[in-house]
């Protein structure tokens, strides 16, 4: 028994020395990198739906059809693009833009902004989220550099000394399956109760107090798609058009339907509300919202778009 003790004790001491030397080596390396080992926890984001916030500016990231680059643009999480963050077998993570159903990719050059544009996951679509003080640093596996915010958006060109810290904020997962909506209808702003109507120039506003003075619209699916819809005014027989800048009031002004005259309706469940939708314009990928000057297609997110109720037209009922 004593022999075993005196044989094993030196071995324990050697193992302890090795352990201390290893810890010191790790500390030296992390110190050389300018990072505290205690301050970094790689791949720390639980799988879920998130908005991404630049903690320096306080702005949240948007990425949509017309501008796929990830750019901190909006002030609230309600306006932000929602991303699915999930884990890979490698231990790294991916980001998928729900609205576009596209993966976020980071070019190996480190000068091209992150964008929502890929369908399959490779090294360019793989990231590590390291917990740091105040949020996370995002490392792109395409070149092992970190994300930082530039005027063009997020780029993976930073080192441990100049990365941007980002917060990931839990967000509501948007509806992604478009609805089939085809009928003669009135469209009502659900929040205000006012119906859409067109003025003499064809501009669309939410200003009618009942369907008696509202414009009647014919909703029709386009081509082989059952979830892309055109909206045709029955007042002048022209299609609603949504400019790709998103800052112009929708107008019943197009004789034929092309991209600017196409919309997707996303059904939203509201207890007792009936058929209510968020409406997305195909011209720029943004949602319709009611403003004081009329209906525009400028809402970056589904959550920030106006909720509209679609009534089947029934003359004589108010």
Short mmCIF file of C-alpha atoms in Angstrom, two decimals:
data_model
loop_
_atom_site.label_atom_id
_atom_site.label_comp_id
_atom_site.label_asym_id
_atom_site.label_seq_id
_atom_site.Cartn_x
_atom_site.Cartn_y
_atom_site.Cartn_z
CA UNK A 1 0.00 0.00 0.00
CA UNK A 2 2.86 2.38 0.89
CA UNK A 3 4.70 1.42 -2.31
CA UNK A 4 1.67 2.31 -4.42
CA UNK A 5 1.39 5.62 -2.59
CA UNK A 6 5.00 6.63 -3.22
CA UNK A 7 4.81 5.52 -6.87
CA UNK A 8 1.59 7.43 -7.66
CA UNK A 9 2.39 10.61 -5.73
CA UNK A 10 5.23 11.79 -8.03
CA UNK A 11 3.01 11.09 -11.03
CA UNK A 12 0.27 13.31 -9.56
CA UNK A 13 2.77 16.08 -8.97
CA UNK A 14 4.02 15.84 -12.58
CA UNK A 15 0.42 15.94 -13.87
CA UNK A 16 -0.27 19.00 -11.70
CA UNK A 17 2.80 20.75 -13.08
CA UNK A 18 1.74 19.96 -16.65
CA UNK A 19 -1.74 21.31 -15.93
CA UNK A 20 -0.39 24.57 -14.55
CA UNK A 21 1.99 24.95 -17.50
CA UNK A 22 -0.87 24.37 -19.97
CA UNK A 23 -3.09 26.95 -18.24
CA UNK A 24 -0.24 29.45 -18.30
CA UNK A 25 0.30 28.81 -22.01
CA UNK A 26 -3.39 29.37 -22.76
CA UNK A 27 -3.35 32.58 -20.75
CA UNK A 28 -0.26 33.77 -22.63
CA UNK A 29 -1.86 33.10 -26.01
CA UNK A 30 -5.13 34.83 -25.15
CA UNK A 31 -3.24 37.75 -23.69
CA UNK A 32 -1.22 38.06 -26.90
CA UNK A 33 -4.47 38.12 -28.86
CA UNK A 34 -5.81 40.89 -26.66
CA UNK A 35 -8.71 38.79 -25.38
CA UNK A 36 -9.51 37.63 -21.90
CA UNK A 37 -10.19 33.88 -21.88
CA UNK A 38 -12.86 34.42 -19.24
CA UNK A 39 -14.63 36.98 -21.45
CA UNK A 40 -15.11 34.72 -24.47
CA UNK A 41 -17.57 31.83 -24.79
CA UNK A 42 -17.67 30.59 -28.41
CA UNK A 43 -20.95 29.59 -30.10
CA UNK A 44 -23.02 30.93 -27.24
CA UNK A 45 -26.29 31.69 -29.07
CA UNK A 46 -29.12 29.22 -28.47
CA UNK A 47 -31.01 28.19 -31.60
CA UNK A 48 -33.95 30.51 -32.24
CA UNK A 49 -35.28 33.61 -33.99
CA UNK A 50 -33.37 36.84 -33.48
CA UNK A 51 -32.87 40.43 -34.58
CA UNK A 52 -29.24 41.60 -34.71
CA UNK A 53 -28.28 44.92 -33.16
CA UNK A 54 -25.08 46.94 -33.53
CA UNK A 55 -24.47 47.88 -29.90
CA UNK A 56 -22.38 50.92 -30.85
CA UNK A 57 -25.07 52.69 -32.89
CA UNK A 58 -28.03 50.92 -31.29
CA UNK A 59 -29.44 50.20 -34.76
CA UNK A 60 -30.90 46.85 -35.85
CA UNK A 61 -29.99 45.02 -39.04
CA UNK A 62 -32.26 44.84 -42.09
CA UNK A 63 -31.85 42.71 -45.23
CA UNK A 64 -34.57 42.43 -47.88
CA UNK A 65 -35.19 41.64 -51.55
CA UNK A 66 -34.03 44.95 -53.01
CA UNK A 67 -31.02 45.23 -50.67
CA UNK A 68 -29.76 41.87 -49.46
CA UNK A 69 -26.74 43.23 -47.59
CA UNK A 70 -27.01 43.20 -43.78
CA UNK A 71 -27.08 46.85 -42.76
CA UNK A 72 -27.91 48.30 -39.31
CA UNK A 73 -30.70 50.69 -40.27
CA UNK A 74 -33.70 50.73 -37.94
CA UNK A 75 -34.20 51.81 -34.34
CA UNK A 76 -36.50 49.07 -33.02
CA UNK A 77 -36.60 45.31 -32.97
CA UNK A 78 -40.12 45.44 -34.45
CA UNK A 79 -38.69 46.93 -37.66
CA UNK A 80 -35.71 44.60 -37.88
CA UNK A 81 -35.16 41.61 -40.13
CA UNK A 82 -35.59 38.36 -38.22
CA UNK A 83 -32.95 35.65 -38.63
CA UNK A 84 -32.99 32.01 -37.66
CA UNK A 85 -29.75 31.20 -35.87
CA UNK A 86 -29.06 27.48 -35.75
CA UNK A 87 -26.22 25.13 -34.91
CA UNK A 88 -24.11 22.99 -37.25
CA UNK A 89 -22.54 19.61 -36.60
CA UNK A 90 -19.15 21.32 -36.61
CA UNK A 91 -20.18 23.40 -33.60
CA UNK A 92 -20.40 26.62 -35.59
CA UNK A 93 -23.67 28.33 -36.46
CA UNK A 94 -25.64 29.63 -39.43
CA UNK A 95 -27.97 32.59 -39.97
CA UNK A 96 -31.01 32.31 -42.24
CA UNK A 97 -33.14 35.27 -43.26
CA UNK A 98 -36.75 34.14 -42.75
CA UNK A 99 -38.22 36.67 -45.18
CA UNK A 100 -35.98 35.65 -48.08
CA UNK A 101 -35.47 32.04 -47.03
CA UNK A 102 -31.78 32.61 -47.72
CA UNK A 103 -28.65 31.96 -45.70
CA UNK A 104 -26.32 34.75 -44.70
CA UNK A 105 -22.97 34.50 -46.47
CA UNK A 106 -19.64 36.21 -45.77
CA UNK A 107 -17.14 36.57 -48.61
CA UNK A 108 -13.55 35.51 -47.92
CA UNK A 109 -12.22 38.90 -49.03
CA UNK A 110 -13.53 40.54 -45.88
CA UNK A 111 -14.56 43.64 -47.82
CA UNK A 112 -17.93 42.56 -49.22
CA UNK A 113 -20.93 43.01 -46.88
CA UNK A 114 -22.69 40.00 -45.43
CA UNK A 115 -25.78 39.29 -47.49
CA UNK A 116 -28.81 36.99 -47.44
CA UNK A 117 -28.29 35.13 -50.70
CA UNK A 118 -27.26 31.47 -50.37
CA UNK A 119 -29.27 28.25 -50.39
CA UNK A 120 -26.71 25.80 -49.00
CA UNK A 121 -24.29 25.92 -46.09
CA UNK A 122 -20.53 25.93 -46.59
CA UNK A 123 -17.67 27.69 -44.84
CA UNK A 124 -18.88 31.05 -46.20
CA UNK A 125 -22.22 30.51 -44.42
CA UNK A 126 -20.71 29.37 -41.10
CA UNK A 127 -20.09 31.63 -38.13
CA UNK A 128 -18.98 31.55 -34.50
CA UNK A 129 -20.73 33.76 -31.94
CA UNK A 130 -18.35 34.55 -29.10
CA UNK A 131 -19.83 36.10 -25.99
CA UNK A 132 -17.98 39.29 -25.03
CA UNK A 133 -18.85 42.17 -22.74
CA UNK A 134 -22.14 43.68 -23.90
CA UNK A 135 -23.00 41.09 -26.56
CA UNK A 136 -21.24 38.95 -29.15
CA UNK A 137 -18.44 39.16 -31.65
CA UNK A 138 -19.22 37.29 -34.87
CA UNK A 139 -16.40 35.36 -36.54
CA UNK A 140 -16.82 34.34 -40.19
CA UNK A 141 -15.31 30.97 -41.00
CA UNK A 142 -14.70 32.06 -44.59
CA UNK A 143 -11.59 33.96 -43.45
CA UNK A 144 -11.59 33.66 -39.63
CA UNK A 145 -12.00 37.43 -39.22
CA UNK A 146 -14.68 39.22 -37.22
CA UNK A 147 -17.68 41.28 -38.24
CA UNK A 148 -17.61 45.04 -38.04
CA UNK A 149 -20.09 47.64 -39.26
CA UNK A 150 -19.18 49.83 -42.23
CA UNK A 151 -21.26 52.26 -44.27
CA UNK A 152 -22.06 49.35 -46.63
CA UNK A 153 -23.08 46.94 -43.88
CA UNK A 154 -21.50 44.15 -41.86
CA UNK A 155 -18.15 42.95 -43.24
CA UNK A 156 -15.79 40.29 -41.91
CA UNK A 157 -12.61 42.35 -41.93
CA UNK A 158 -11.91 42.99 -38.24
CA UNK A 159 -9.45 41.46 -35.79
CA UNK A 160 -9.80 40.92 -32.05
CA UNK A 161 -8.74 44.52 -31.51
CA UNK A 162 -11.38 46.29 -33.64
CA UNK A 163 -14.46 44.09 -34.03
CA UNK A 164 -17.98 45.44 -33.52
CA UNK A 165 -20.04 44.01 -30.70
CA UNK A 166 -23.55 42.86 -31.65
CA UNK A 167 -26.55 41.95 -29.54
CA UNK A 168 -28.93 39.20 -30.60
CA UNK A 169 -32.45 39.99 -29.47
CA UNK A 170 -35.24 37.42 -29.44
CA UNK A 171 -37.82 38.28 -32.08
CA UNK A 172 -41.16 37.04 -33.36
CA UNK A 173 -40.83 34.53 -36.20
CA UNK A 174 -42.59 35.93 -39.28
CA UNK A 175 -45.15 34.00 -41.34
CA UNK A 176 -43.38 32.66 -44.40
CA UNK A 177 -46.13 30.85 -46.30
CA UNK A 178 -48.07 33.14 -48.60
CA UNK A 179 -51.84 32.76 -48.71
CA UNK A 180 -54.06 32.24 -51.73
CA UNK A 181 -56.32 35.28 -51.89
CA UNK A 182 -58.54 35.66 -54.96
CA UNK A 183 -61.89 37.41 -54.82
CA UNK A 184 -63.74 40.70 -55.16
CA UNK A 185 -62.93 42.54 -51.93
CA UNK A 186 -62.75 45.58 -49.73
CA UNK A 187 -59.49 46.08 -47.85
CA UNK A 188 -59.57 47.57 -44.36
CA UNK A 189 -56.82 48.88 -42.11
CA UNK A 190 -57.47 46.60 -39.13
CA UNK A 191 -56.12 49.01 -36.50
CA UNK A 192 -58.07 52.11 -37.56
CA UNK A 193 -61.10 50.45 -39.13
CA UNK A 194 -60.75 52.65 -42.23
CA UNK A 195 -61.09 51.17 -45.70
CA UNK A 196 -58.76 51.66 -48.65
CA UNK A 197 -60.01 53.98 -51.34
CA UNK A 198 -58.50 55.75 -54.32
CA UNK A 199 -58.59 59.45 -55.09
CA UNK A 200 -59.10 61.05 -58.50
CA UNK A 201 -55.44 60.46 -59.38
CA UNK A 202 -55.62 56.81 -58.34
CA UNK A 203 -53.60 57.22 -55.12
CA UNK A 204 -54.55 54.76 -52.38
CA UNK A 205 -55.39 55.99 -48.88
CA UNK A 206 -57.07 54.43 -45.85
CA UNK A 207 -59.80 57.01 -45.45
CA UNK A 208 -63.22 55.49 -46.13
CA UNK A 209 -65.31 55.03 -43.01
CA UNK A 210 -67.41 52.22 -44.50
CA UNK A 211 -67.37 49.91 -47.49
CA UNK A 212 -70.07 52.07 -49.05
CA UNK A 213 -67.40 54.61 -49.96
CA UNK A 214 -64.48 52.21 -50.20
CA UNK A 215 -62.89 51.09 -53.45
CA UNK A 216 -63.67 47.54 -54.52
CA UNK A 217 -60.62 45.52 -55.56
CA UNK A 218 -60.33 42.31 -57.52
CA UNK A 219 -57.60 40.10 -56.07
CA UNK A 220 -56.26 37.55 -58.55
CA UNK A 221 -53.41 35.07 -58.48
CA UNK A 222 -50.80 35.44 -61.21
CA UNK A 223 -49.74 32.77 -63.68
CA UNK A 224 -48.97 29.40 -62.10
CA UNK A 225 -48.46 30.88 -58.63
CA UNK A 226 -51.26 30.62 -56.09
CA UNK A 227 -49.57 32.96 -53.59
CA UNK A 228 -48.61 35.96 -55.76
CA UNK A 229 -51.53 38.33 -56.11
CA UNK A 230 -52.49 41.33 -58.20
CA UNK A 231 -54.85 44.02 -56.89
CA UNK A 232 -57.09 45.56 -59.54
CA UNK A 233 -59.21 48.61 -58.80
CA UNK A 234 -62.80 48.23 -59.93
CA UNK A 235 -63.12 52.02 -60.07
CA UNK A 236 -60.82 52.52 -63.05
CA UNK A 237 -59.85 48.96 -64.01
CA UNK A 238 -56.15 49.56 -63.32
CA UNK A 239 -53.75 47.56 -61.16
CA UNK A 240 -52.23 48.82 -57.93
CA UNK A 241 -48.54 49.55 -58.46
CA UNK A 242 -45.88 49.82 -55.75
CA UNK A 243 -42.72 51.71 -56.66
CA UNK A 244 -39.45 49.98 -55.80
CA UNK A 245 -38.22 52.93 -53.72
CA UNK A 246 -41.07 52.31 -51.26
CA UNK A 247 -41.59 56.01 -50.58
CA UNK A 248 -44.36 56.67 -53.09
CA UNK A 249 -48.04 56.15 -52.39
CA UNK A 250 -49.52 53.08 -54.04
CA UNK A 251 -51.72 54.00 -56.97
CA UNK A 252 -54.20 52.26 -59.25
CA UNK A 253 -52.30 53.25 -62.38
CA UNK A 254 -51.00 50.22 -64.30
CA UNK A 255 -52.87 48.84 -67.30
CA UNK A 256 -50.96 45.55 -67.09
CA UNK A 257 -49.50 43.67 -64.13
CA UNK A 258 -45.73 43.22 -63.88
CA UNK A 259 -43.37 42.95 -60.90
CA UNK A 260 -44.42 46.28 -59.37
CA UNK A 261 -48.06 45.13 -59.46
CA UNK A 262 -47.49 41.86 -57.58
CA UNK A 263 -48.03 41.25 -53.87
CA UNK A 264 -47.95 38.41 -51.35
CA UNK A 265 -50.52 38.11 -48.58
CA UNK A 266 -49.38 36.51 -45.32
CA UNK A 267 -52.15 35.35 -43.03
CA UNK A 268 -51.76 36.46 -39.42
CA UNK A 269 -53.73 34.84 -36.61
CA UNK A 270 -55.61 37.33 -34.47
CA UNK A 271 -58.31 35.91 -32.23
CA UNK A 272 -61.72 36.79 -33.66
CA UNK A 273 -60.27 38.96 -36.46
CA UNK A 274 -61.15 36.81 -39.45
CA UNK A 275 -59.07 37.16 -42.63
CA UNK A 276 -56.25 39.53 -41.72
CA UNK A 277 -52.95 39.84 -43.58
CA UNK A 278 -49.61 41.53 -43.83
CA UNK A 279 -49.10 42.44 -47.50
CA UNK A 280 -45.64 42.34 -49.07
CA UNK A 281 -44.80 44.09 -52.34
CA UNK A 282 -42.73 42.18 -54.87
CA UNK A 283 -41.18 45.38 -56.25
CA UNK A 284 -38.81 45.73 -53.28
CA UNK A 285 -39.72 43.03 -50.77
CA UNK A 286 -41.09 45.49 -48.21
CA UNK A 287 -44.50 45.51 -46.53
CA UNK A 288 -47.43 47.86 -47.00
CA UNK A 289 -48.20 50.31 -44.26
CA UNK A 290 -50.71 53.10 -43.82
CA UNK A 291 -49.30 56.60 -43.42
CA UNK A 292 -50.89 60.04 -43.24
CA UNK A 293 -50.12 60.50 -46.94
CA UNK A 294 -51.44 57.14 -48.09
CA UNK A 295 -50.44 53.49 -48.34
CA UNK A 296 -46.74 52.89 -49.07
CA UNK A 297 -44.51 49.83 -49.34
CA UNK A 298 -41.77 50.82 -46.92
CA UNK A 299 -42.11 48.61 -43.82
CA UNK A 300 -38.87 46.65 -43.45
CA UNK A 301 -40.38 43.83 -41.45
CA UNK A 302 -43.61 41.89 -41.35
CA UNK A 303 -44.17 42.97 -37.77
CA UNK A 304 -43.91 46.66 -38.64
CA UNK A 305 -46.24 46.40 -41.65
CA UNK A 306 -49.88 47.42 -41.26
CA UNK A 307 -52.37 44.63 -40.64
CA UNK A 308 -55.15 44.62 -43.24
CA UNK A 309 -58.48 42.83 -43.12
CA UNK A 310 -59.89 41.54 -46.41
CA UNK A 311 -63.66 41.52 -46.76
CA UNK A 312 -65.49 39.81 -49.54
CA UNK A 313 -67.39 42.51 -51.41
CA UNK A 314 -71.09 42.46 -50.71
CA UNK A 315 -72.85 45.57 -52.06
CA UNK A 316 -75.50 46.96 -49.72
CA UNK A 317 -73.76 45.87 -46.52
CA UNK A 318 -72.00 48.51 -44.41
#
